[in-house]
Amino acid sequence: MAKRSGTVGFSKYRKHPAALSVILFLGLIVTSGVYTLGANAANEYARSSVDAAAIMNDPASIDAGKRLFATGCATCHGLNAQGNSDGPTLIGVGAASVHFQVSSGRMPMASPGAQVMRKKPQYTEEQTLQLAAYVASLSPGPEIPTAAQLNWAGADLAEGAELFRANCAQCHSFSGRGGALTEGKYAPSLMIATPQQIYEAMITGPQAMPIFNDQTLNLEEKHGIIAYIEYLKDSPNPGGFELGRYGPVTEGLFLWTIGMGALLMVAIWIGVKAK
Amino acid sequence: MSNSNHDDIQNEVVPATQSETQVNLPKSELPVHVLRRADVDPIAAARAERQVAIMFLLSAVFTVLAVVSFFAIPVDLYIRVPGPGVTSASNFALGITLGLAIFLIGTGAIHWARKLMPDDEVVQSRHGYSSSREIRESVMQEIRIGGEESGFTSRKIVRRSLLTAIAVLPLPAVILALDFGPLPQNELRETLWKKGVRLVTDPTGRYLRPEDFSVGSLVSAHPENLKEWEEENHNLNARAKTSILVVRMTPEQLRTSQGEGWDYQGIIAYSKICTHVGCPIALYEHRTHHLLCPCHQSTFDLADSGNVVFGPAARRLPQLPLGVDEEGYLVALSDFQEPVGPSFWERG
C-alpha cells in the first residue's frame, strides 16, 4: 500500500517543469558515483608484506612462475617467453620489467591498442614475484630494486625536482599528471604509481618511455626524483581544484564549457517569456 | 490589434517625422500578448513574490555562511570532493557560499522581473542617425571660413612647411629600431660545440661515456664549456643553441645519419631545439624513435637523420657528430653543420 502511494506521489511530480533537470542531475550523480568507486577500486594497489628477496631467491618460485606463465602469459608471449606475432619476447627483459607490468595491472593486457593501460592487478604480489623469477631465470635483465635501493629518505628534493623537469616533465608534465604522445599513446599520470614502480619504469623503459639506467641517472638522482614525485602526490591544492594541474588550458576549457554553458542557460532563462 | 486590453496603445508604430532619413516601418506584427498567471491570479502573484523573497533571503543566509566559514574553517584544512579531488576547504566553502549569495540576488531579480514586473510590449521610435541638412551645411561652412581666415588655403608656404614637418616626424621611430641590436652575423650559425668538447649531463654536469648508455637510453646534455660561458655572460643564449638529446639505438635500428660516422656505436646526438619555433623537445618514444615537440606536434625520426615525419616543422633537426676522446669520454667531432633552432631571415 505504501509502495502504491509512493508511485502516486512520484507521478504527481512527473510533469513538473523541473522534472527533466532533476532526473538528469540524479542520473549524473549516480553515474559519476559508480565510476569513481570503480576507478578507485582499480587504482588500489597495496604493496603486500611479502618478502620479495626470499621469493625471488627460492628455486621453487621459478617453477611456480612457469606454471602461472603458461596459463596467463604464454598465449601472447609464447610458451617459452620467446614471443610470437601477438607479443614481444620476454627473454632478457628482467624481473623489474615483469614486476612493473604485472603489479600495475598493465599485464596481462585487456586488449591490444596504442597504449597498454593501468588497471587492477590480476596477480597477487607473491604470484607477480614468481612470474618475475621465472622470466629472470631465462636470461638476466634489470632486477627488482632492493629495499636499500628504494630507501629514498634523505634524498635531495630540490635536485630531484630539477632532474624531474630535465628528464621526466617533457612527457609526464611538470606536475606528474601525464600527457599525450603520438598516435594515441600517452605518458600516464605518476600520481598512482608506487615508488617501486617508478624505479622499475626508469630502469626498464616500459612502452614508449626511454631507459634511465643507473649510469645516466645514478641512485641518488633516482631517489631525488622519487622524493619529488612523492612530494607532488602529497602537495595539496590551496587555490582550488587542480583540474589536472595543466594550468590555463584546462582552466580555460572549464570556463568556456561549464562556465559559458551556465551563462547561456541563464541567458535563455532570462529570454524565455514567463508564463 | 485589439488582442488584449494591454496593447491598444502600445503596438502602434509612431512615424518618425523629425528625421529626413525616416523609414516607414511595417505595421507591427507582434504576437498576441498572453497574460502571465501572476497577472490574472493573485495567488500566483503571491507565490511568485514569495519565491523572489526566498531567493533574496537565501542569498543573505549564504553571505552569513561565508562569514562563518571564513572564521570557522582553518585555512590548512583540505577536503576531498568526489570528482574534482582534493582542495582547500576554506576556499571551497568561501567560493560556494559567496558565489551562491551573488547568484541568488541575480536569480531573484530575474524572477521578479519575469513574473511580477510589467511585461507590456512597447515600440520605441527612433529618428535617423545623421544630423539635419542645415546642421551639416553650417558645420562645413565653419570649416571653410576657418581655412580661409587662418590663411591655411592662401598661405602656401606655411601650409607646405607644416605638412613637411608632420611628414618627417615618424622618422626617429624608424631610426630607434636600430637599437634592437647589431645584426646577428654568425651568431645563429655557431654554437659552443667544437671538436673535442665533452658532453655533460643536464643539469648534473657529469661527463658521459658510451658504456653509460643502454639501448633506449635518453640523456639531455650540454657542452662542458657552457657553465663557464654562462658565468661570464649571464644569459641563456648559448644554452638555447647547444642543448642536445643523446640516445642510443642498435646499429640495425639506426637507419641513416646526417653524416658518415656521426654516431658512436649507435649513440647519436640531436639538437633539442625544434626547427619550427624553437621549443625544447624531449618527448622521445624509444620504440618508434620518434621525437615529438609538445608545442605544435612536429615529429622527428631520430633513426632517420632527424627528418620531419609530421607537423609544421619545415627542417630536420641538426645532428651533432659524436666520438670519444683518448680518455673514453663522449665528445663532439665538430660544431653543428647547419644552424639550430627555427628558421631566420638570413638563413636562406
Coordinates of C-alpha atoms in Angstrom, one line a residue:
Chain A
M1 CA 0.0 0.0 0.0
A2 CA 2.8 2.3 1.0
K3 CA 4.6 1.4 -2.3
R4 CA 1.5 2.3 -4.3
S5 CA 1.0 5.6 -2.7
G6 CA 4.7 6.3 -3.3
T7 CA 4.2 5.7 -7.0
V8 CA 1.2 8.1 -7.0
G9 CA 3.4 10.6 -5.2
F10 CA 6.0 10.5 -7.9
S11 CA 3.5 10.6 -10.8
K12 CA 2.2 13.8 -9.3
Y13 CA 5.6 15.5 -10.0
R14 CA 6.2 13.8 -13.3
K15 CA 5.1 16.7 -15.4
H16 CA 6.7 19.3 -13.1
P17 CA 8.9 21.8 -15.2
A18 CA 12.0 20.8 -13.2
A19 CA 11.4 17.0 -13.5
L20 CA 13.8 16.6 -16.5
S21 CA 16.5 18.6 -14.8
V22 CA 16.2 16.6 -11.6
I23 CA 16.3 13.3 -13.4
L24 CA 19.3 14.3 -15.4
F25 CA 21.1 15.5 -12.3
L26 CA 20.3 12.3 -10.4
G27 CA 21.5 10.3 -13.4
L28 CA 24.8 12.2 -13.5
I29 CA 25.3 11.8 -9.7
V30 CA 24.7 8.0 -9.9
T31 CA 26.9 7.5 -13.0
S32 CA 29.8 9.6 -11.6
G33 CA 29.5 7.9 -8.2
V34 CA 29.7 4.4 -9.7
Y35 CA 32.6 5.5 -11.9
T36 CA 34.5 7.0 -9.0
L37 CA 34.0 3.8 -7.0
G38 CA 35.2 1.7 -9.9
A39 CA 38.2 3.8 -10.6
N40 CA 39.3 3.9 -7.0
A41 CA 39.0 0.1 -6.8
A42 CA 41.1 -0.2 -10.0
N43 CA 43.7 2.1 -8.6
E44 CA 44.1 0.4 -5.3
Y45 CA 47.4 -1.2 -5.1
A46 CA 48.7 -2.1 -1.7
R47 CA 52.2 -3.5 -1.5
S48 CA 51.7 -6.6 0.4
S49 CA 54.2 -7.5 3.1
V50 CA 55.7 -10.5 1.2
D51 CA 59.5 -10.9 1.4
A52 CA 60.4 -10.1 -2.2
A53 CA 64.0 -11.3 -1.9
A54 CA 63.1 -14.6 -0.4
I55 CA 60.6 -15.4 -3.1
M56 CA 63.0 -14.3 -5.9
N57 CA 65.8 -16.5 -4.5
D58 CA 63.6 -19.5 -3.9
P59 CA 64.2 -22.0 -6.7
A60 CA 60.6 -23.2 -6.3
S61 CA 59.4 -19.8 -7.4
I62 CA 60.7 -20.4 -10.9
D63 CA 58.6 -23.5 -11.3
A64 CA 55.5 -21.8 -9.8
G65 CA 56.1 -18.8 -12.1
K66 CA 56.5 -21.0 -15.1
R67 CA 53.1 -22.6 -14.4
L68 CA 51.5 -19.2 -14.0
F69 CA 53.2 -18.0 -17.2
A70 CA 51.9 -21.0 -19.2
T71 CA 48.3 -20.2 -18.3
G72 CA 48.3 -16.4 -18.1
C73 CA 51.0 -15.1 -20.5
A74 CA 52.0 -17.8 -23.0
T75 CA 49.2 -17.0 -25.4
C76 CA 50.9 -13.8 -26.5
H77 CA 54.5 -14.2 -25.3
G78 CA 55.0 -17.8 -26.4
L79 CA 55.3 -21.0 -24.2
N80 CA 59.0 -20.3 -23.6
A81 CA 58.6 -16.5 -23.5
Q82 CA 60.2 -16.3 -26.9
G83 CA 57.4 -14.1 -28.2
N84 CA 55.1 -14.5 -31.2
S85 CA 53.0 -12.4 -33.5
D86 CA 50.9 -11.2 -30.6
G87 CA 53.5 -10.2 -28.2
P88 CA 57.2 -9.5 -27.8
T89 CA 59.9 -11.8 -26.4
L90 CA 60.4 -11.5 -22.7
I91 CA 63.9 -13.0 -22.8
G92 CA 66.2 -10.5 -21.2
V93 CA 63.5 -8.0 -20.1
G94 CA 64.4 -8.8 -16.5
A95 CA 62.4 -9.2 -13.2
A96 CA 61.9 -5.4 -12.8
S97 CA 60.0 -5.2 -16.1
V98 CA 57.7 -8.1 -15.2
H99 CA 57.1 -6.7 -11.7
F100 CA 56.3 -3.2 -13.2
Q101 CA 53.9 -4.5 -15.9
V102 CA 52.1 -7.1 -13.7
S103 CA 51.9 -5.1 -10.4
S104 CA 50.5 -2.1 -12.2
G105 CA 47.9 -4.3 -13.9
R106 CA 49.1 -3.5 -17.4
M107 CA 49.9 -7.2 -18.0
P108 CA 48.0 -9.3 -18.7
M109 CA 46.7 -6.9 -21.3
A110 CA 43.0 -6.5 -21.7
S111 CA 43.1 -5.7 -25.4
P112 CA 45.7 -4.6 -27.9
G113 CA 45.9 -0.9 -28.7
A114 CA 48.1 2.2 -28.9
Q115 CA 48.6 2.1 -25.1
V116 CA 48.5 -0.6 -22.5
M117 CA 46.5 0.8 -19.7
R118 CA 46.9 0.6 -15.9
K119 CA 44.2 -1.5 -14.2
K120 CA 43.6 -3.5 -11.1
P121 CA 46.4 -6.1 -10.7
Q122 CA 45.4 -9.6 -11.8
Y123 CA 48.0 -11.4 -9.7
T124 CA 49.0 -11.2 -6.0
E125 CA 52.4 -9.8 -5.1
E126 CA 53.6 -13.3 -4.5
Q127 CA 52.5 -14.5 -7.9
T128 CA 53.9 -11.4 -9.5
L129 CA 57.3 -12.2 -8.0
Q130 CA 57.1 -15.8 -9.1
L131 CA 56.4 -14.7 -12.6
A132 CA 59.4 -12.3 -12.3
A133 CA 61.6 -15.1 -11.0
Y134 CA 60.7 -17.3 -14.0
V135 CA 61.3 -14.6 -16.6
A136 CA 64.6 -13.6 -14.9
S137 CA 65.7 -17.2 -14.9
L138 CA 65.6 -17.3 -18.7
S139 CA 68.2 -14.5 -19.2
P140 CA 69.5 -11.8 -17.0
G141 CA 67.9 -8.3 -17.1
P142 CA 67.1 -5.3 -14.8
E143 CA 66.4 -6.7 -11.3
I144 CA 63.7 -5.7 -8.9
P145 CA 65.1 -2.9 -6.8
T146 CA 66.1 -3.9 -3.3
A147 CA 64.8 -2.3 -0.1
A148 CA 68.0 -0.3 0.1
Q149 CA 67.6 1.0 -3.5
L150 CA 64.1 2.1 -2.6
N151 CA 65.1 3.9 0.6
W152 CA 64.9 7.5 -0.6
A153 CA 64.9 9.0 2.8
G154 CA 67.2 12.0 2.9
A155 CA 67.1 12.5 -0.9
D156 CA 67.7 16.0 -2.2
L157 CA 64.2 17.2 -3.1
A158 CA 65.4 20.3 -4.9
E159 CA 67.8 18.4 -7.1
G160 CA 65.1 15.8 -7.6
A161 CA 62.7 18.5 -8.9
E162 CA 65.4 19.8 -11.2
L163 CA 66.1 16.3 -12.6
F164 CA 62.4 15.7 -12.9
R165 CA 62.0 18.8 -15.0
A166 CA 65.0 17.9 -17.1
N167 CA 64.2 14.2 -17.7
C168 CA 60.5 13.4 -16.9
A169 CA 58.5 16.6 -17.2
Q170 CA 58.5 16.7 -21.0
C171 CA 56.1 13.7 -21.2
H172 CA 54.6 13.3 -17.7
S173 CA 54.1 17.2 -17.3
F174 CA 55.8 19.2 -14.7
S175 CA 53.1 18.2 -12.1
G176 CA 53.5 14.5 -12.9
R177 CA 49.9 14.2 -14.2
G178 CA 50.9 12.8 -17.6
G179 CA 50.3 14.0 -21.1
A180 CA 49.7 13.0 -24.7
L181 CA 52.2 11.4 -27.1
T182 CA 51.8 10.5 -30.7
E183 CA 49.2 8.3 -32.3
G184 CA 47.1 7.6 -29.3
K185 CA 50.0 6.9 -26.9
Y186 CA 50.3 8.9 -23.8
A187 CA 52.5 9.3 -20.7
P188 CA 50.4 8.1 -17.7
S189 CA 49.9 10.1 -14.5
L190 CA 52.5 9.3 -11.9
M191 CA 50.2 10.0 -9.0
I192 CA 49.1 6.4 -8.5
A193 CA 52.5 4.8 -9.3
T194 CA 54.3 3.4 -6.3
P195 CA 58.0 4.3 -5.7
Q196 CA 58.9 0.8 -6.7
Q197 CA 57.0 1.1 -10.0
I198 CA 58.6 4.5 -10.7
Y199 CA 62.1 3.0 -10.1
E200 CA 61.3 -0.1 -12.3
A201 CA 59.9 2.1 -15.1
M202 CA 63.1 4.2 -15.1
I203 CA 65.4 1.2 -15.4
T204 CA 63.2 -0.8 -17.9
G205 CA 61.6 1.8 -20.1
P206 CA 58.1 0.4 -20.5
Q207 CA 56.2 1.1 -23.7
A208 CA 57.3 4.5 -25.3
M209 CA 59.4 5.5 -22.3
P210 CA 63.2 5.7 -22.7
I211 CA 65.5 4.0 -20.3
F212 CA 67.2 5.8 -17.4
N213 CA 69.8 3.3 -16.2
D214 CA 72.0 3.7 -13.1
Q215 CA 74.7 5.4 -15.2
T216 CA 72.7 8.1 -16.8
L217 CA 70.7 8.7 -13.6
N218 CA 72.5 7.3 -10.5
L219 CA 70.9 6.1 -7.4
E220 CA 70.9 9.4 -5.5
E221 CA 69.4 11.1 -8.5
K222 CA 66.6 8.4 -8.8
H223 CA 65.9 8.9 -5.1
G224 CA 65.6 12.6 -5.7
I225 CA 63.1 12.1 -8.5
I226 CA 61.1 9.6 -6.4
A227 CA 61.1 12.0 -3.5
Y228 CA 59.9 14.8 -5.7
I229 CA 57.0 12.7 -7.2
E230 CA 56.0 11.7 -3.6
Y231 CA 56.1 15.4 -2.8
L232 CA 53.8 16.1 -5.8
K233 CA 51.4 13.4 -4.7
D234 CA 51.1 14.9 -1.2
S235 CA 51.0 18.6 -2.2
P236 CA 47.5 20.0 -1.7
N237 CA 45.7 22.5 -4.0
P238 CA 45.2 25.6 -1.8
G239 CA 43.8 27.6 -4.7
G240 CA 41.0 25.4 -5.8
F241 CA 40.5 22.2 -7.9
E242 CA 43.7 21.1 -9.7
L243 CA 41.9 20.2 -13.0
G244 CA 44.9 18.0 -13.8
R245 CA 47.3 20.9 -12.9
Y246 CA 47.7 21.6 -16.6
G247 CA 47.3 25.3 -15.9
P248 CA 45.4 27.7 -18.1
V249 CA 44.5 25.1 -20.7
T250 CA 42.1 23.1 -18.6
E251 CA 41.0 26.1 -16.6
G252 CA 40.1 27.9 -19.8
L253 CA 38.4 24.8 -21.2
F254 CA 36.4 24.5 -17.9
L255 CA 35.3 28.2 -18.1
W256 CA 34.5 28.0 -21.8
T257 CA 32.4 24.9 -21.5
I258 CA 30.9 24.8 -18.0
G259 CA 31.1 28.5 -17.2
M260 CA 29.8 29.7 -20.6
G261 CA 27.3 26.9 -20.7
A262 CA 25.9 28.0 -17.4
L263 CA 25.8 31.6 -18.6
L264 CA 23.9 30.5 -21.7
M265 CA 21.4 28.7 -19.6
V266 CA 20.8 31.8 -17.6
A267 CA 20.5 33.9 -20.8
I268 CA 17.9 31.5 -22.2
W269 CA 16.0 31.6 -18.9
I270 CA 16.0 35.5 -19.0
G271 CA 14.9 35.5 -22.6
V272 CA 12.0 33.0 -22.4
K273 CA 8.7 34.6 -21.8
A274 CA 7.3 33.9 -18.4
K275 CA 4.0 32.1 -18.0
Chain B
M1 CA -4.9 44.9 -33.0
S2 CA -7.2 44.6 -30.0
N3 CA -6.0 41.2 -29.0
S4 CA -6.0 42.0 -25.3
N5 CA -6.6 45.0 -23.2
H6 CA -2.9 45.7 -23.0
D7 CA -1.9 46.6 -26.5
D8 CA -4.4 49.2 -27.6
I9 CA -1.8 51.9 -27.3
Q10 CA 1.5 50.0 -27.4
N11 CA 1.5 48.3 -30.7
E12 CA 1.4 51.3 -32.9
V13 CA 4.4 52.3 -34.9
V14 CA 4.9 56.0 -34.4
P15 CA 6.1 57.7 -37.7
A16 CA 9.5 59.3 -37.1
T17 CA 8.6 62.7 -38.6
Q18 CA 11.5 64.6 -37.2
S19 CA 14.1 62.8 -39.4
E20 CA 14.6 63.2 -43.1
T21 CA 16.0 59.6 -43.3
Q22 CA 12.9 58.2 -41.8
V23 CA 12.0 54.7 -42.8
N24 CA 8.4 53.7 -42.8
L25 CA 8.4 50.6 -40.6
P26 CA 5.7 48.0 -41.4
K27 CA 2.8 47.8 -39.1
S28 CA 4.0 45.7 -36.2
E29 CA 3.3 42.0 -36.3
L30 CA 3.8 41.3 -32.7
P31 CA 2.3 38.1 -31.5
V32 CA -0.8 38.0 -29.4
H33 CA 0.1 39.2 -25.9
V34 CA -0.6 36.4 -23.4
L35 CA -1.1 37.4 -19.8
R36 CA 1.0 35.6 -17.2
R37 CA -0.5 33.7 -14.4
A38 CA 0.7 36.3 -11.9
D39 CA -1.1 39.0 -13.9
V40 CA -4.5 37.4 -13.5
D41 CA -4.2 35.2 -10.5
P42 CA -3.5 36.9 -7.2
I43 CA -2.5 33.6 -5.6
A44 CA 0.1 33.0 -8.4
A45 CA 1.4 36.6 -7.9
A46 CA 1.7 36.0 -4.1
R47 CA 3.6 32.7 -4.8
A48 CA 6.0 34.5 -7.2
E49 CA 6.5 37.2 -4.7
R50 CA 7.3 34.6 -2.0
Q51 CA 9.8 32.8 -4.3
V52 CA 11.6 36.1 -5.0
A53 CA 11.8 36.9 -1.4
I54 CA 13.1 33.3 -0.6
M55 CA 15.9 33.8 -3.1
F56 CA 16.9 37.1 -1.6
L57 CA 16.8 35.8 1.9
L58 CA 18.7 32.7 0.9
S59 CA 21.4 35.0 -0.5
A60 CA 21.6 36.7 2.8
V61 CA 21.9 33.3 4.5
F62 CA 24.8 32.3 2.2
T63 CA 26.5 35.6 2.9
V64 CA 26.3 34.9 6.6
L65 CA 27.6 31.4 5.9
A66 CA 30.5 32.8 4.0
V67 CA 31.5 34.9 7.0
V68 CA 31.0 32.0 9.3
S69 CA 33.2 29.7 7.1
F70 CA 35.9 32.4 6.9
F71 CA 36.3 32.1 10.7
A72 CA 35.2 28.5 11.3
I73 CA 37.3 26.7 8.7
P74 CA 41.1 26.5 9.2
V75 CA 43.0 27.6 6.1
D76 CA 45.2 24.4 6.2
L77 CA 42.2 22.0 6.1
Y78 CA 41.9 20.1 2.9
I79 CA 38.9 18.0 1.8
R80 CA 38.3 15.5 -1.0
V81 CA 35.3 16.5 -3.1
P82 CA 34.1 13.4 -5.1
G83 CA 35.1 14.1 -8.8
P84 CA 37.3 17.2 -8.8
G85 CA 39.5 16.0 -6.0
V86 CA 41.3 17.5 -3.1
T87 CA 41.1 21.2 -2.4
S88 CA 41.3 23.7 0.4
A89 CA 38.1 23.5 2.5
S90 CA 38.2 27.2 3.3
N91 CA 38.5 28.4 -0.3
F92 CA 35.9 25.8 -1.4
A93 CA 33.4 27.0 1.2
L94 CA 34.0 30.7 0.6
G95 CA 33.7 30.2 -3.2
I96 CA 30.4 28.2 -2.9
T97 CA 28.8 30.5 -0.4
L98 CA 29.8 33.8 -1.9
G99 CA 29.0 32.5 -5.4
L100 CA 25.5 31.4 -4.3
A101 CA 25.0 34.7 -2.4
I102 CA 25.6 36.7 -5.6
F103 CA 23.9 34.2 -7.9
L104 CA 20.7 34.2 -5.8
I105 CA 20.4 38.0 -5.8
G106 CA 20.6 37.8 -9.6
T107 CA 18.1 34.9 -9.9
G108 CA 15.8 36.7 -7.5
A109 CA 15.9 39.9 -9.6
I110 CA 15.3 38.0 -12.8
H111 CA 12.4 36.0 -11.3
W112 CA 10.9 39.3 -10.0
A113 CA 11.2 40.9 -13.5
R114 CA 9.9 37.9 -15.3
K115 CA 6.9 37.2 -13.1
L116 CA 5.8 40.4 -11.5
M117 CA 7.2 43.5 -13.3
P118 CA 5.0 44.8 -16.3
D119 CA 5.7 42.8 -19.5
D120 CA 3.9 45.0 -21.9
E121 CA 5.4 45.1 -25.4
V122 CA 6.5 48.6 -26.3
V123 CA 7.6 50.0 -29.7
Q124 CA 10.0 52.9 -29.3
S125 CA 10.5 55.0 -32.4
R126 CA 14.0 56.3 -33.4
H127 CA 15.0 59.2 -35.5
G128 CA 17.7 58.8 -38.2
Y129 CA 21.3 58.8 -37.2
S130 CA 22.6 61.7 -39.3
S131 CA 22.3 65.3 -38.4
S132 CA 19.9 67.5 -40.4
R133 CA 21.0 69.1 -43.6
E134 CA 21.1 72.6 -42.1
I135 CA 23.5 71.5 -39.3
R136 CA 25.8 69.6 -41.7
E137 CA 25.9 72.6 -44.1
S138 CA 26.7 75.0 -41.3
V139 CA 29.5 72.9 -40.0
M140 CA 31.1 72.7 -43.4
Q141 CA 30.7 76.4 -43.7
E142 CA 32.5 76.9 -40.4
I143 CA 35.4 74.7 -41.6
R144 CA 35.7 76.7 -44.9
I145 CA 35.7 80.0 -43.1
G146 CA 38.3 78.7 -40.6
G147 CA 40.5 77.6 -43.5
E148 CA 40.2 81.0 -45.2
E149 CA 40.6 83.1 -42.1
S150 CA 43.7 81.2 -40.8
G151 CA 45.3 81.5 -44.2
F152 CA 45.7 77.7 -44.5
T153 CA 44.4 77.8 -48.0
S154 CA 46.1 81.0 -49.3
R155 CA 49.5 80.9 -47.5
K156 CA 51.1 78.1 -49.4
I157 CA 54.5 78.3 -47.7
V158 CA 53.0 77.9 -44.3
R159 CA 50.9 75.0 -45.3
R160 CA 53.6 73.2 -47.1
S161 CA 56.2 73.7 -44.4
L162 CA 53.7 72.3 -41.8
L163 CA 52.9 69.3 -43.9
T164 CA 56.7 68.7 -44.3
A165 CA 57.2 68.8 -40.6
I166 CA 54.5 66.3 -40.0
A167 CA 55.7 64.0 -42.7
V168 CA 59.2 63.7 -41.4
L169 CA 58.1 63.3 -37.7
P170 CA 57.9 59.5 -37.8
L171 CA 61.5 59.1 -38.9
P172 CA 63.0 58.8 -35.4
A173 CA 60.7 55.9 -34.7
V174 CA 62.4 54.0 -37.6
I175 CA 65.9 55.1 -36.5
L176 CA 65.2 54.0 -32.9
A177 CA 64.7 50.5 -34.3
L178 CA 68.4 50.3 -34.8
D179 CA 68.7 50.0 -31.1
F180 CA 67.3 46.5 -31.3
G181 CA 70.9 45.5 -31.7
P182 CA 73.5 44.7 -34.3
L183 CA 72.8 42.1 -37.0
P184 CA 73.4 38.6 -35.7
Q185 CA 76.4 38.0 -38.0
N186 CA 77.3 34.3 -37.5
E187 CA 75.8 34.0 -34.0
L188 CA 72.9 32.0 -35.2
R189 CA 75.2 29.6 -37.1
E190 CA 77.8 28.9 -34.5
T191 CA 77.5 27.3 -31.1
L192 CA 79.9 26.4 -28.3
W193 CA 80.3 22.9 -29.7
K194 CA 83.6 22.2 -31.4
K195 CA 85.9 19.3 -32.0
G196 CA 86.9 17.6 -28.7
V197 CA 84.3 19.4 -26.4
R198 CA 82.9 16.8 -24.0
L199 CA 79.2 16.2 -23.3
V200 CA 78.0 16.7 -19.8
T201 CA 74.6 15.8 -18.4
D202 CA 71.9 18.4 -17.8
P203 CA 71.6 19.5 -15.0
T204 CA 74.1 17.5 -13.0
G205 CA 77.2 18.2 -15.2
R206 CA 78.7 14.7 -15.3
Y207 CA 80.9 13.6 -18.2
L208 CA 79.3 10.9 -20.3
R209 CA 80.9 7.6 -21.5
P210 CA 79.5 5.4 -24.2
E211 CA 79.1 2.5 -21.8
D212 CA 76.7 4.6 -19.7
F213 CA 74.1 4.2 -22.4
S214 CA 71.7 1.3 -22.7
V215 CA 69.8 0.8 -26.0
G216 CA 66.8 3.0 -25.4
S217 CA 68.6 5.5 -23.1
L218 CA 67.8 9.2 -23.3
V219 CA 70.0 11.9 -21.9
S220 CA 69.8 15.7 -22.1
A221 CA 73.3 17.1 -22.4
H222 CA 75.3 20.3 -22.8
P223 CA 78.9 21.1 -23.8
E224 CA 81.3 21.1 -20.9
N225 CA 82.3 24.7 -21.7
L226 CA 78.7 26.0 -21.2
K227 CA 79.0 26.6 -17.5
E228 CA 82.0 28.9 -17.9
W229 CA 80.3 30.8 -20.7
E230 CA 77.2 31.4 -18.6
E231 CA 79.2 32.6 -15.7
E232 CA 80.8 35.2 -18.0
N233 CA 77.8 36.2 -20.0
H234 CA 74.8 35.9 -17.6
N235 CA 72.3 34.8 -20.2
L236 CA 70.8 31.6 -21.6
N237 CA 71.6 32.3 -25.3
A238 CA 74.3 29.6 -25.5
R239 CA 72.2 27.1 -23.6
A240 CA 69.4 27.6 -26.1
K241 CA 71.7 26.8 -29.0
T242 CA 73.8 24.0 -27.5
S243 CA 71.2 21.8 -25.8
I244 CA 71.2 18.3 -27.2
L245 CA 69.5 15.0 -26.7
V246 CA 71.7 11.9 -26.7
V247 CA 70.0 8.5 -27.4
R248 CA 71.3 5.0 -28.2
M249 CA 69.8 2.5 -30.6
T250 CA 71.2 -0.6 -32.2
P251 CA 73.0 -0.3 -35.5
E252 CA 70.1 -2.1 -37.2
Q253 CA 67.6 0.4 -35.8
L254 CA 69.7 3.4 -36.8
R255 CA 68.8 3.7 -40.5
T256 CA 70.5 6.9 -41.6
S257 CA 72.6 9.7 -40.0
Q258 CA 73.2 13.2 -41.4
G259 CA 76.9 12.3 -41.9
E260 CA 79.1 9.3 -42.2
G261 CA 80.4 8.2 -38.8
W262 CA 78.4 10.8 -36.8
D263 CA 77.1 8.2 -34.4
Y264 CA 79.3 6.4 -31.9
Q265 CA 78.3 2.7 -31.7
G266 CA 74.6 3.7 -32.2
I267 CA 74.8 6.7 -29.8
I268 CA 73.5 9.8 -31.6
A269 CA 73.1 13.4 -30.6
Y270 CA 70.5 15.8 -32.0
S271 CA 69.7 19.4 -31.2
K272 CA 67.0 19.7 -28.6
I273 CA 65.5 22.8 -30.2
C274 CA 62.6 22.4 -32.6
T275 CA 63.2 23.8 -36.0
H276 CA 59.7 25.1 -36.1
V277 CA 59.6 27.9 -33.5
G278 CA 62.3 26.7 -31.1
C279 CA 60.6 24.8 -28.3
P280 CA 62.8 22.4 -26.4
I281 CA 61.8 18.9 -27.4
A282 CA 62.4 15.7 -25.4
L283 CA 59.3 13.6 -25.8
Y284 CA 61.3 10.7 -27.1
E285 CA 59.5 7.4 -27.8
H286 CA 62.3 4.9 -27.7
R287 CA 60.4 2.2 -29.6
T288 CA 59.4 4.3 -32.6
H289 CA 62.5 6.6 -32.3
H290 CA 60.1 9.5 -32.8
L291 CA 60.7 12.8 -31.1
L292 CA 57.6 14.8 -30.5
C293 CA 57.5 18.6 -30.0
P294 CA 54.9 19.4 -27.3
C295 CA 54.2 22.9 -28.8
H296 CA 52.8 22.1 -32.2
Q297 CA 53.2 18.3 -32.5
S298 CA 56.1 18.3 -35.0
T299 CA 57.6 14.8 -35.0
F300 CA 61.1 13.9 -36.0
D301 CA 62.5 10.5 -36.6
L302 CA 65.9 10.1 -34.9
A303 CA 66.5 6.8 -36.6
D304 CA 66.3 8.5 -40.0
S305 CA 68.6 11.6 -39.8
G306 CA 66.1 13.6 -37.6
N307 CA 63.8 14.1 -40.6
V308 CA 60.3 15.5 -40.1
V309 CA 57.6 12.9 -40.2
F310 CA 54.7 15.0 -39.0
G311 CA 53.8 18.5 -38.1
P312 CA 54.6 22.1 -39.1
A313 CA 58.4 22.0 -38.8
A314 CA 60.0 22.5 -42.2
R315 CA 63.5 21.4 -41.5
R316 CA 65.1 18.3 -40.0
L317 CA 66.8 18.6 -36.5
P318 CA 70.5 19.3 -36.8
Q319 CA 72.7 16.3 -35.7
L320 CA 75.9 16.7 -33.7
P321 CA 78.7 14.4 -34.8
L322 CA 79.9 12.3 -31.9
G323 CA 83.1 10.4 -31.0
V324 CA 85.2 9.6 -27.9
D325 CA 88.4 11.2 -26.7
E326 CA 91.5 9.4 -25.6
E327 CA 90.1 9.1 -22.1
G328 CA 87.0 7.4 -23.3
Y329 CA 84.5 10.3 -22.8
L330 CA 81.9 11.3 -25.4
V331 CA 82.9 14.4 -27.3
A332 CA 81.7 16.4 -30.3
L333 CA 83.6 15.9 -33.5
S334 CA 82.7 19.4 -34.7
D335 CA 80.0 22.1 -34.3
F336 CA 76.6 21.5 -35.8
Q337 CA 76.8 21.6 -39.6
E338 CA 73.6 23.6 -40.0
P339 CA 72.0 26.3 -37.9
V340 CA 70.0 25.0 -34.9
G341 CA 66.6 26.2 -34.0
P342 CA 63.9 27.9 -36.0
S343 CA 64.4 29.4 -39.5
F344 CA 65.5 33.0 -39.7
W345 CA 65.7 35.7 -42.3
E346 CA 69.2 35.4 -43.5
R347 CA 69.3 31.6 -43.3
G348 CA 68.4 31.1 -46.9

